[in-house]
Amino acid sequence: MEFKRARLFDGVDPESGPYFDGSRPRIADPVERERLLAFLSEGGVVIERAAGFAQDQLDASKGRVVPIATVTDRAWIWTLAHAYYLEQHGVAPDAEFYAYIKSRDYQADRPEKELQDAALEFLRRGRK
C-alpha cells in the first residue's frame, strides 16, 4: 500500500539545519488554525513515537519541545511536529497536504490496525 508523506520543512541547510521557506503561508485566522490543529493533533492514529522532543527550529530559545510522533489517517502520514509549528508559529502545512485536509472537511479517519501497520511498513521501506 502507498501513502503520501506530508513534508514538514521546505529544505535542509547543511550548516543550520531544517528550515521553512519564506513563502510558506502562516495561518493567522484563529478559526482556521483551530480546525487545522484538530486534524493534525487529534485526527488519525499515532503509529510511531520516539522518546524525548526535538529542537524548535524557529525559536532555539524554546529548546527541545517539538513532539516526535508519526500519525496516519489511512491516506497521508504526518508528524505531530506539524501541529506544533502551526500552534506555536502559525506555519501552514505544505500546500498539497493542506488541500487534502480541506477536501476532507478537516476530518481525519482513524484507520484500523492493518492500515496502521501498512503505514509503518511504508515508512520503514522509505528509510532503507
mmCIF file of N, CA and C in Angstrom:
data_model
loop_
_atom_site.group_PDB
_atom_site.id
_atom_site.type_symbol
_atom_site.label_atom_id
_atom_site.label_comp_id
_atom_site.label_asym_id
_atom_site.label_seq_id
_atom_site.Cartn_x
_atom_site.Cartn_y
_atom_site.Cartn_z
ATOM 1 N N MET A 1 0.842 -1.187 0.000
ATOM 2 C CA MET A 1 0.000 0.000 0.000
ATOM 3 C C MET A 1 0.881 1.243 0.000
ATOM 4 N N GLU A 2 0.441 2.254 -0.715
ATOM 5 C CA GLU A 2 1.185 3.508 -0.786
ATOM 6 C C GLU A 2 0.464 4.591 0.009
ATOM 7 N N PHE A 3 1.249 5.452 0.600
ATOM 8 C CA PHE A 3 0.745 6.591 1.359
ATOM 9 C C PHE A 3 1.445 7.836 0.853
ATOM 10 N N LYS A 4 0.896 8.988 1.168
ATOM 11 C CA LYS A 4 1.573 10.250 0.888
ATOM 12 C C LYS A 4 2.165 10.736 2.200
ATOM 13 N N ARG A 5 3.373 11.316 2.108
ATOM 14 C CA ARG A 5 4.020 11.874 3.305
ATOM 15 C C ARG A 5 3.946 13.386 3.268
ATOM 16 N N ALA A 6 3.442 13.951 4.336
ATOM 17 C CA ALA A 6 3.368 15.402 4.441
ATOM 18 C C ALA A 6 4.762 15.941 4.757
ATOM 19 N N ARG A 7 5.209 16.861 3.945
ATOM 20 C CA ARG A 7 6.525 17.463 4.137
ATOM 21 C C ARG A 7 6.416 18.489 5.260
ATOM 22 N N LEU A 8 7.289 18.382 6.241
ATOM 23 C CA LEU A 8 7.282 19.343 7.342
ATOM 24 C C LEU A 8 8.083 20.585 6.963
ATOM 25 N N PHE A 9 9.355 20.402 6.677
ATOM 26 C CA PHE A 9 10.233 21.526 6.344
ATOM 27 C C PHE A 9 10.337 21.685 4.831
ATOM 28 N N ASP A 10 10.739 22.867 4.411
ATOM 29 C CA ASP A 10 10.894 23.136 2.983
ATOM 30 C C ASP A 10 12.290 22.807 2.471
ATOM 31 N N GLY A 11 13.219 22.617 3.367
ATOM 32 C CA GLY A 11 14.573 22.271 2.975
ATOM 33 C C GLY A 11 15.458 22.077 4.187
ATOM 34 N N VAL A 12 16.704 21.682 3.918
ATOM 35 C CA VAL A 12 17.679 21.492 4.990
ATOM 36 C C VAL A 12 18.977 22.144 4.554
ATOM 37 N N ASP A 13 19.439 23.081 5.362
ATOM 38 C CA ASP A 13 20.725 23.724 5.118
ATOM 39 C C ASP A 13 21.788 22.871 5.804
ATOM 40 N N PRO A 14 22.894 22.547 5.121
ATOM 41 C CA PRO A 14 23.912 21.681 5.731
ATOM 42 C C PRO A 14 24.510 22.241 7.024
ATOM 43 N N GLU A 15 24.466 23.552 7.190
ATOM 44 C CA GLU A 15 25.054 24.134 8.399
ATOM 45 C C GLU A 15 24.023 24.484 9.468
ATOM 46 N N SER A 16 22.903 25.048 9.057
ATOM 47 C CA SER A 16 21.923 25.497 10.059
ATOM 48 C C SER A 16 20.765 24.531 10.278
ATOM 49 N N GLY A 17 20.628 23.531 9.405
ATOM 50 C CA GLY A 17 19.589 22.528 9.594
ATOM 51 C C GLY A 17 18.308 22.828 8.839
ATOM 52 N N PRO A 18 17.201 22.196 9.255
ATOM 53 C CA PRO A 18 15.926 22.345 8.542
ATOM 54 C C PRO A 18 15.392 23.769 8.625
ATOM 55 N N TYR A 19 14.629 24.148 7.588
ATOM 56 C CA TYR A 19 14.045 25.487 7.570
ATOM 57 C C TYR A 19 12.711 25.488 6.825
ATOM 58 N N PHE A 20 11.915 26.521 7.107
ATOM 59 C CA PHE A 20 10.682 26.782 6.375
ATOM 60 C C PHE A 20 10.981 27.910 5.395
ATOM 61 N N ASP A 21 10.529 27.747 4.172
ATOM 62 C CA ASP A 21 10.665 28.757 3.140
ATOM 63 C C ASP A 21 9.913 30.014 3.561
ATOM 64 N N GLY A 22 10.428 31.168 3.165
ATOM 65 C CA GLY A 22 9.733 32.418 3.468
ATOM 66 C C GLY A 22 8.369 32.505 2.812
ATOM 67 N N SER A 23 8.147 31.708 1.774
ATOM 68 C CA SER A 23 6.857 31.736 1.075
ATOM 69 C C SER A 23 5.821 30.808 1.714
ATOM 70 N N ARG A 24 6.219 30.009 2.688
ATOM 71 C CA ARG A 24 5.260 29.111 3.356
ATOM 72 C C ARG A 24 4.238 29.973 4.089
ATOM 73 N N PRO A 25 2.952 29.783 3.793
ATOM 74 C CA PRO A 25 1.932 30.613 4.455
ATOM 75 C C PRO A 25 1.894 30.409 5.970
ATOM 76 N N ARG A 26 1.479 31.467 6.644
ATOM 77 C CA ARG A 26 1.203 31.422 8.075
ATOM 78 C C ARG A 26 -0.305 31.547 8.246
ATOM 79 N N ILE A 27 -0.845 30.834 9.206
ATOM 80 C CA ILE A 27 -2.294 30.845 9.455
ATOM 81 C C ILE A 27 -2.569 31.801 10.609
ATOM 82 N N ALA A 28 -3.134 32.957 10.283
ATOM 83 C CA ALA A 28 -3.434 33.954 11.299
ATOM 84 C C ALA A 28 -4.868 33.825 11.819
ATOM 85 N N ASP A 29 -5.779 33.345 10.975
ATOM 86 C CA ASP A 29 -7.182 33.231 11.351
ATOM 87 C C ASP A 29 -7.333 32.183 12.455
ATOM 88 N N PRO A 30 -7.830 32.575 13.635
ATOM 89 C CA PRO A 30 -7.917 31.626 14.758
ATOM 90 C C PRO A 30 -8.862 30.447 14.499
ATOM 91 N N VAL A 31 -9.925 30.647 13.748
ATOM 92 C CA VAL A 31 -10.867 29.557 13.463
ATOM 93 C C VAL A 31 -10.199 28.528 12.550
ATOM 94 N N GLU A 32 -9.538 29.012 11.508
ATOM 95 C CA GLU A 32 -8.838 28.115 10.587
ATOM 96 C C GLU A 32 -7.723 27.367 11.320
ATOM 97 N N ARG A 33 -7.027 28.068 12.164
ATOM 98 C CA ARG A 33 -5.930 27.456 12.923
ATOM 99 C C ARG A 33 -6.453 26.336 13.812
ATOM 100 N N GLU A 34 -7.555 26.562 14.499
ATOM 101 C CA GLU A 34 -8.127 25.539 15.378
ATOM 102 C C GLU A 34 -8.605 24.316 14.596
ATOM 103 N N ARG A 35 -9.216 24.547 13.442
ATOM 104 C CA ARG A 35 -9.682 23.426 12.620
ATOM 105 C C ARG A 35 -8.491 22.579 12.156
ATOM 106 N N LEU A 36 -7.442 23.246 11.702
ATOM 107 C CA LEU A 36 -6.235 22.527 11.276
ATOM 108 C C LEU A 36 -5.589 21.794 12.442
ATOM 109 N N LEU A 37 -5.494 22.465 13.582
ATOM 110 C CA LEU A 37 -4.891 21.835 14.761
ATOM 111 C C LEU A 37 -5.649 20.586 15.185
ATOM 112 N N ALA A 38 -6.962 20.638 15.118
ATOM 113 C CA ALA A 38 -7.759 19.464 15.487
ATOM 114 C C ALA A 38 -7.424 18.297 14.566
ATOM 115 N N PHE A 39 -7.321 18.560 13.266
ATOM 116 C CA PHE A 39 -6.968 17.496 12.321
ATOM 117 C C PHE A 39 -5.577 16.960 12.618
ATOM 118 N N LEU A 40 -4.608 17.853 12.742
ATOM 119 C CA LEU A 40 -3.206 17.443 12.880
ATOM 120 C C LEU A 40 -2.886 16.782 14.212
ATOM 121 N N SER A 41 -3.520 17.223 15.273
ATOM 122 C CA SER A 41 -3.146 16.703 16.594
ATOM 123 C C SER A 41 -4.111 15.670 17.155
ATOM 124 N N GLU A 42 -5.371 15.700 16.721
ATOM 125 C CA GLU A 42 -6.358 14.774 17.269
ATOM 126 C C GLU A 42 -6.846 13.763 16.237
ATOM 127 N N GLY A 43 -6.642 14.049 14.954
ATOM 128 C CA GLY A 43 -7.092 13.158 13.899
ATOM 129 C C GLY A 43 -6.087 12.046 13.651
ATOM 130 N N GLY A 44 -6.524 11.040 12.946
ATOM 131 C CA GLY A 44 -5.634 9.930 12.631
ATOM 132 C C GLY A 44 -5.241 9.135 13.863
ATOM 133 N N VAL A 45 -4.196 8.312 13.696
ATOM 134 C CA VAL A 45 -3.691 7.451 14.762
ATOM 135 C C VAL A 45 -2.171 7.548 14.784
ATOM 136 N N VAL A 46 -1.613 7.681 15.978
ATOM 137 C CA VAL A 46 -0.160 7.673 16.122
ATOM 138 C C VAL A 46 0.340 6.264 15.813
ATOM 139 N N ILE A 47 1.283 6.162 14.876
ATOM 140 C CA ILE A 47 1.815 4.839 14.504
ATOM 141 C C ILE A 47 3.253 4.648 14.964
ATOM 142 N N GLU A 48 3.892 5.749 15.370
ATOM 143 C CA GLU A 48 5.277 5.657 15.835
ATOM 144 C C GLU A 48 5.549 6.854 16.733
ATOM 145 N N ARG A 49 6.212 6.584 17.853
ATOM 146 C CA ARG A 49 6.536 7.652 18.801
ATOM 147 C C ARG A 49 7.958 7.429 19.301
ATOM 148 N N ALA A 50 8.695 8.514 19.420
ATOM 149 C CA ALA A 50 10.058 8.434 19.954
ATOM 150 C C ALA A 50 10.093 9.110 21.322
ATOM 151 N N ALA A 51 10.988 8.670 22.142
ATOM 152 C CA ALA A 51 11.162 9.299 23.448
ATOM 153 C C ALA A 51 11.794 10.674 23.253
ATOM 154 N N GLY A 52 11.420 11.592 24.098
ATOM 155 C CA GLY A 52 12.020 12.913 24.047
ATOM 156 C C GLY A 52 11.340 13.835 23.058
ATOM 157 N N PHE A 53 12.003 14.958 22.815
ATOM 158 C CA PHE A 53 11.471 16.006 21.955
ATOM 159 C C PHE A 53 12.590 16.550 21.071
ATOM 160 N N ALA A 54 12.199 17.162 19.954
ATOM 161 C CA ALA A 54 13.163 17.763 19.026
ATOM 162 C C ALA A 54 13.274 19.263 19.288
ATOM 163 N N GLN A 55 14.331 19.835 18.783
ATOM 164 C CA GLN A 55 14.595 21.272 18.897
ATOM 165 C C GLN A 55 13.593 22.070 18.057
ATOM 166 N N ASP A 56 13.092 23.168 18.606
ATOM 167 C CA ASP A 56 12.269 24.098 17.835
ATOM 168 C C ASP A 56 13.194 24.817 16.853
ATOM 169 N N GLN A 57 12.969 24.618 15.551
ATOM 170 C CA GLN A 57 13.851 25.176 14.517
ATOM 171 C C GLN A 57 13.588 26.651 14.235
ATOM 172 N N LEU A 58 12.488 27.190 14.737
ATOM 173 C CA LEU A 58 12.185 28.604 14.517
ATOM 174 C C LEU A 58 12.502 29.471 15.730
ATOM 175 N N ASP A 59 12.612 28.868 16.887
ATOM 176 C CA ASP A 59 12.921 29.609 18.107
ATOM 177 C C ASP A 59 13.773 28.725 19.015
ATOM 178 N N ALA A 60 15.075 28.813 18.817
ATOM 179 C CA ALA A 60 16.008 27.964 19.569
ATOM 180 C C ALA A 60 15.898 28.179 21.078
ATOM 181 N N SER A 61 15.414 29.344 21.499
ATOM 182 C CA SER A 61 15.310 29.611 22.934
ATOM 183 C C SER A 61 14.285 28.697 23.617
ATOM 184 N N LYS A 62 13.381 28.118 22.842
ATOM 185 C CA LYS A 62 12.386 27.205 23.411
ATOM 186 C C LYS A 62 12.987 25.839 23.729
ATOM 187 N N GLY A 63 14.102 25.518 23.094
ATOM 188 C CA GLY A 63 14.754 24.246 23.369
ATOM 189 C C GLY A 63 14.080 23.074 22.678
ATOM 190 N N ARG A 64 14.196 21.919 23.317
ATOM 191 C CA ARG A 64 13.680 20.667 22.765
ATOM 192 C C ARG A 64 12.237 20.471 23.243
ATOM 193 N N VAL A 65 11.295 20.985 22.458
ATOM 194 C CA VAL A 65 9.885 20.971 22.847
ATOM 195 C C VAL A 65 8.969 20.378 21.768
ATOM 196 N N VAL A 66 9.522 20.032 20.616
ATOM 197 C CA VAL A 66 8.712 19.562 19.491
ATOM 198 C C VAL A 66 8.484 18.058 19.615
ATOM 199 N N PRO A 67 7.215 17.625 19.669
ATOM 200 C CA PRO A 67 6.942 16.185 19.824
ATOM 201 C C PRO A 67 7.452 15.372 18.632
ATOM 202 N N ILE A 68 7.901 14.165 18.929
ATOM 203 C CA ILE A 68 8.405 13.260 17.893
ATOM 204 C C ILE A 68 7.447 12.076 17.815
ATOM 205 N N ALA A 69 6.469 12.199 16.927
ATOM 206 C CA ALA A 69 5.480 11.137 16.736
ATOM 207 C C ALA A 69 4.955 11.223 15.309
ATOM 208 N N THR A 70 4.604 10.081 14.762
ATOM 209 C CA THR A 70 4.124 9.983 13.388
ATOM 210 C C THR A 70 2.684 9.490 13.392
ATOM 211 N N VAL A 71 1.868 10.091 12.541
ATOM 212 C CA VAL A 71 0.427 9.859 12.522
ATOM 213 C C VAL A 71 -0.013 9.496 11.104
ATOM 214 N N THR A 72 -1.076 8.695 10.997
ATOM 215 C CA THR A 72 -1.692 8.438 9.693
ATOM 216 C C THR A 72 -3.208 8.456 9.815
ATOM 217 N N ASP A 73 -3.845 8.762 8.683
ATOM 218 C CA ASP A 73 -5.307 8.702 8.604
ATOM 219 C C ASP A 73 -5.757 7.705 7.541
ATOM 220 N N ARG A 74 -4.870 6.911 7.047
ATOM 221 C CA ARG A 74 -5.042 5.881 6.020
ATOM 222 C C ARG A 74 -4.574 6.328 4.655
ATOM 223 N N ALA A 75 -4.482 7.627 4.395
ATOM 224 C CA ALA A 75 -4.028 8.120 3.093
ATOM 225 C C ALA A 75 -2.718 8.891 3.214
ATOM 226 N N TRP A 76 -2.594 9.683 4.271
ATOM 227 C CA TRP A 76 -1.419 10.530 4.477
ATOM 228 C C TRP A 76 -0.706 10.136 5.765
ATOM 229 N N ILE A 77 0.571 10.480 5.821
ATOM 230 C CA ILE A 77 1.392 10.305 7.018
ATOM 231 C C ILE A 77 1.983 11.674 7.342
ATOM 232 N N TRP A 78 1.860 12.092 8.602
ATOM 233 C CA TRP A 78 2.417 13.365 9.040
ATOM 234 C C TRP A 78 2.948 13.200 10.453
ATOM 235 N N THR A 79 3.562 14.242 10.971
ATOM 236 C CA THR A 79 4.102 14.182 12.329
ATOM 237 C C THR A 79 3.375 15.174 13.232
ATOM 238 N N LEU A 80 3.453 14.935 14.522
ATOM 239 C CA LEU A 80 2.874 15.893 15.464
ATOM 240 C C LEU A 80 3.641 17.205 15.462
ATOM 241 N N ALA A 81 4.826 17.216 14.869
ATOM 242 C CA ALA A 81 5.560 18.477 14.698
ATOM 243 C C ALA A 81 4.770 19.438 13.810
ATOM 244 N N HIS A 82 3.990 18.914 12.870
ATOM 245 C CA HIS A 82 3.146 19.780 12.041
ATOM 246 C C HIS A 82 2.203 20.592 12.935
ATOM 247 N N ALA A 83 1.585 19.913 13.899
ATOM 248 C CA ALA A 83 0.677 20.598 14.825
ATOM 249 C C ALA A 83 1.446 21.606 15.678
ATOM 250 N N TYR A 84 2.628 21.221 16.139
ATOM 251 C CA TYR A 84 3.424 22.117 16.969
ATOM 252 C C TYR A 84 3.748 23.418 16.235
ATOM 253 N N TYR A 85 4.278 23.306 15.021
ATOM 254 C CA TYR A 85 4.690 24.512 14.285
ATOM 255 C C TYR A 85 3.492 25.369 13.891
ATOM 256 N N LEU A 86 2.347 24.756 13.673
ATOM 257 C CA LEU A 86 1.130 25.523 13.415
ATOM 258 C C LEU A 86 0.702 26.258 14.685
ATOM 259 N N GLU A 87 0.635 25.526 15.785
ATOM 260 C CA GLU A 87 0.165 26.126 17.038
ATOM 261 C C GLU A 87 1.107 27.214 17.552
ATOM 262 N N GLN A 88 2.388 26.947 17.533
ATOM 263 C CA GLN A 88 3.362 27.872 18.117
ATOM 264 C C GLN A 88 3.794 29.004 17.183
ATOM 265 N N HIS A 89 3.798 28.735 15.876
ATOM 266 C CA HIS A 89 4.344 29.708 14.931
ATOM 267 C C HIS A 89 3.417 30.029 13.766
ATOM 268 N N GLY A 90 2.263 29.383 13.709
ATOM 269 C CA GLY A 90 1.311 29.658 12.645
ATOM 270 C C GLY A 90 1.667 29.070 11.295
ATOM 271 N N VAL A 91 2.661 28.158 11.249
ATOM 272 C CA VAL A 91 3.126 27.597 9.984
ATOM 273 C C VAL A 91 2.077 26.643 9.406
ATOM 274 N N ALA A 92 1.642 26.933 8.177
ATOM 275 C CA ALA A 92 0.653 26.097 7.500
ATOM 276 C C ALA A 92 1.286 24.789 7.040
ATOM 277 N N PRO A 93 0.488 23.733 6.920
ATOM 278 C CA PRO A 93 1.004 22.509 6.290
ATOM 279 C C PRO A 93 1.388 22.814 4.838
ATOM 280 N N ASP A 94 2.216 21.959 4.235
ATOM 281 C CA ASP A 94 2.572 22.180 2.830
ATOM 282 C C ASP A 94 1.290 22.176 1.993
ATOM 283 N N ALA A 95 1.326 22.829 0.843
ATOM 284 C CA ALA A 95 0.130 23.118 0.051
ATOM 285 C C ALA A 95 -0.688 21.872 -0.304
ATOM 286 N N GLU A 96 -0.029 20.793 -0.719
ATOM 287 C CA GLU A 96 -0.770 19.598 -1.120
ATOM 288 C C GLU A 96 -1.489 18.962 0.076
ATOM 289 N N PHE A 97 -0.805 18.876 1.202
ATOM 290 C CA PHE A 97 -1.409 18.300 2.402
ATOM 291 C C PHE A 97 -2.544 19.200 2.908
ATOM 292 N N TYR A 98 -2.336 20.495 2.875
ATOM 293 C CA TYR A 98 -3.360 21.456 3.302
ATOM 294 C C TYR A 98 -4.617 21.297 2.438
ATOM 295 N N ALA A 99 -4.440 21.170 1.131
ATOM 296 C CA ALA A 99 -5.584 20.977 0.235
ATOM 297 C C ALA A 99 -6.317 19.686 0.576
ATOM 298 N N TYR A 100 -5.562 18.636 0.888
ATOM 299 C CA TYR A 100 -6.170 17.361 1.281
ATOM 300 C C TYR A 100 -7.007 17.534 2.555
ATOM 301 N N ILE A 101 -6.448 18.204 3.549
ATOM 302 C CA ILE A 101 -7.167 18.413 4.816
ATOM 303 C C ILE A 101 -8.483 19.144 4.555
ATOM 304 N N LYS A 102 -8.441 20.177 3.748
ATOM 305 C CA LYS A 102 -9.661 20.915 3.413
ATOM 306 C C LYS A 102 -10.655 20.019 2.672
ATOM 307 N N SER A 103 -10.152 19.204 1.730
ATOM 308 C CA SER A 103 -11.038 18.328 0.953
ATOM 309 C C SER A 103 -11.739 17.300 1.843
ATOM 310 N N ARG A 104 -11.147 17.002 2.983
ATOM 311 C CA ARG A 104 -11.728 16.056 3.943
ATOM 312 C C ARG A 104 -12.587 16.793 4.985
ATOM 313 N N ASP A 105 -12.821 18.077 4.749
ATOM 314 C CA ASP A 105 -13.582 18.916 5.675
ATOM 315 C C ASP A 105 -12.989 18.848 7.084
ATOM 316 N N TYR A 106 -11.655 18.795 7.139
ATOM 317 C CA TYR A 106 -10.895 18.818 8.398
ATOM 318 C C TYR A 106 -11.179 17.604 9.281
ATOM 319 N N GLN A 107 -11.624 16.511 8.684
ATOM 320 C CA GLN A 107 -11.932 15.285 9.428
ATOM 321 C C GLN A 107 -10.967 14.178 9.013
ATOM 322 N N ALA A 108 -10.196 13.674 9.952
ATOM 323 C CA ALA A 108 -9.236 12.595 9.665
ATOM 324 C C ALA A 108 -9.817 11.258 10.092
ATOM 325 N N ASP A 109 -9.633 10.259 9.254
ATOM 326 C CA ASP A 109 -10.037 8.897 9.603
ATOM 327 C C ASP A 109 -9.116 8.343 10.688
ATOM 328 N N ARG A 110 -9.605 7.347 11.375
ATOM 329 C CA ARG A 110 -8.806 6.606 12.360
ATOM 330 C C ARG A 110 -8.708 5.176 11.842
ATOM 331 N N PRO A 111 -7.665 4.893 11.072
ATOM 332 C CA PRO A 111 -7.579 3.596 10.396
ATOM 333 C C PRO A 111 -7.434 2.424 11.357
ATOM 334 N N GLU A 112 -7.907 1.274 10.878
ATOM 335 C CA GLU A 112 -7.795 0.044 11.657
ATOM 336 C C GLU A 112 -6.331 -0.397 11.716
ATOM 337 N N LYS A 113 -6.060 -1.347 12.585
ATOM 338 C CA LYS A 113 -4.696 -1.808 12.867
ATOM 339 C C LYS A 113 -3.949 -2.239 11.600
ATOM 340 N N GLU A 114 -4.615 -2.916 10.697
ATOM 341 C CA GLU A 114 -3.964 -3.390 9.472
ATOM 342 C C GLU A 114 -3.392 -2.220 8.661
ATOM 343 N N LEU A 115 -4.149 -1.131 8.550
ATOM 344 C CA LEU A 115 -3.661 0.039 7.816
ATOM 345 C C LEU A 115 -2.589 0.789 8.596
ATOM 346 N N GLN A 116 -2.681 0.789 9.908
ATOM 347 C CA GLN A 116 -1.634 1.404 10.726
ATOM 348 C C GLN A 116 -0.305 0.677 10.488
ATOM 349 N N ASP A 117 -0.371 -0.654 10.496
ATOM 350 C CA ASP A 117 0.834 -1.462 10.248
ATOM 351 C C ASP A 117 1.378 -1.220 8.847
ATOM 352 N N ALA A 118 0.491 -1.090 7.860
ATOM 353 C CA ALA A 118 0.917 -0.831 6.480
ATOM 354 C C ALA A 118 1.607 0.528 6.380
ATOM 355 N N ALA A 119 1.100 1.516 7.090
ATOM 356 C CA ALA A 119 1.724 2.845 7.079
ATOM 357 C C ALA A 119 3.110 2.790 7.718
ATOM 358 N N LEU A 120 3.232 2.066 8.806
ATOM 359 C CA LEU A 120 4.529 1.925 9.463
ATOM 360 C C LEU A 120 5.527 1.207 8.559
ATOM 361 N N GLU A 121 5.084 0.170 7.877
ATOM 362 C CA GLU A 121 5.944 -0.545 6.935
ATOM 363 C C GLU A 121 6.356 0.364 5.777
ATOM 364 N N PHE A 122 5.440 1.192 5.295
ATOM 365 C CA PHE A 122 5.740 2.165 4.247
ATOM 366 C C PHE A 122 6.860 3.111 4.702
ATOM 367 N N LEU A 123 6.766 3.578 5.944
ATOM 368 C CA LEU A 123 7.809 4.462 6.492
ATOM 369 C C LEU A 123 9.150 3.742 6.565
ATOM 370 N N ARG A 124 9.132 2.535 7.046
ATOM 371 C CA ARG A 124 10.383 1.767 7.199
ATOM 372 C C ARG A 124 11.033 1.500 5.856
ATOM 373 N N ARG A 125 10.252 1.196 4.827
ATOM 374 C CA ARG A 125 10.808 0.985 3.484
ATOM 375 C C ARG A 125 11.500 2.250 2.986
ATOM 376 N N GLY A 126 10.911 3.401 3.305
ATOM 377 C CA GLY A 126 11.473 4.680 2.863
ATOM 378 C C GLY A 126 12.745 5.055 3.576
ATOM 379 N N ARG A 127 13.014 4.449 4.712
ATOM 380 C CA ARG A 127 14.220 4.777 5.490
ATOM 381 C C ARG A 127 15.414 3.932 5.113
ATOM 382 N N LYS A 128 15.205 2.907 4.288
ATOM 383 C CA LYS A 128 16.310 1.999 3.915
ATOM 384 C C LYS A 128 17.172 2.609 2.855
#
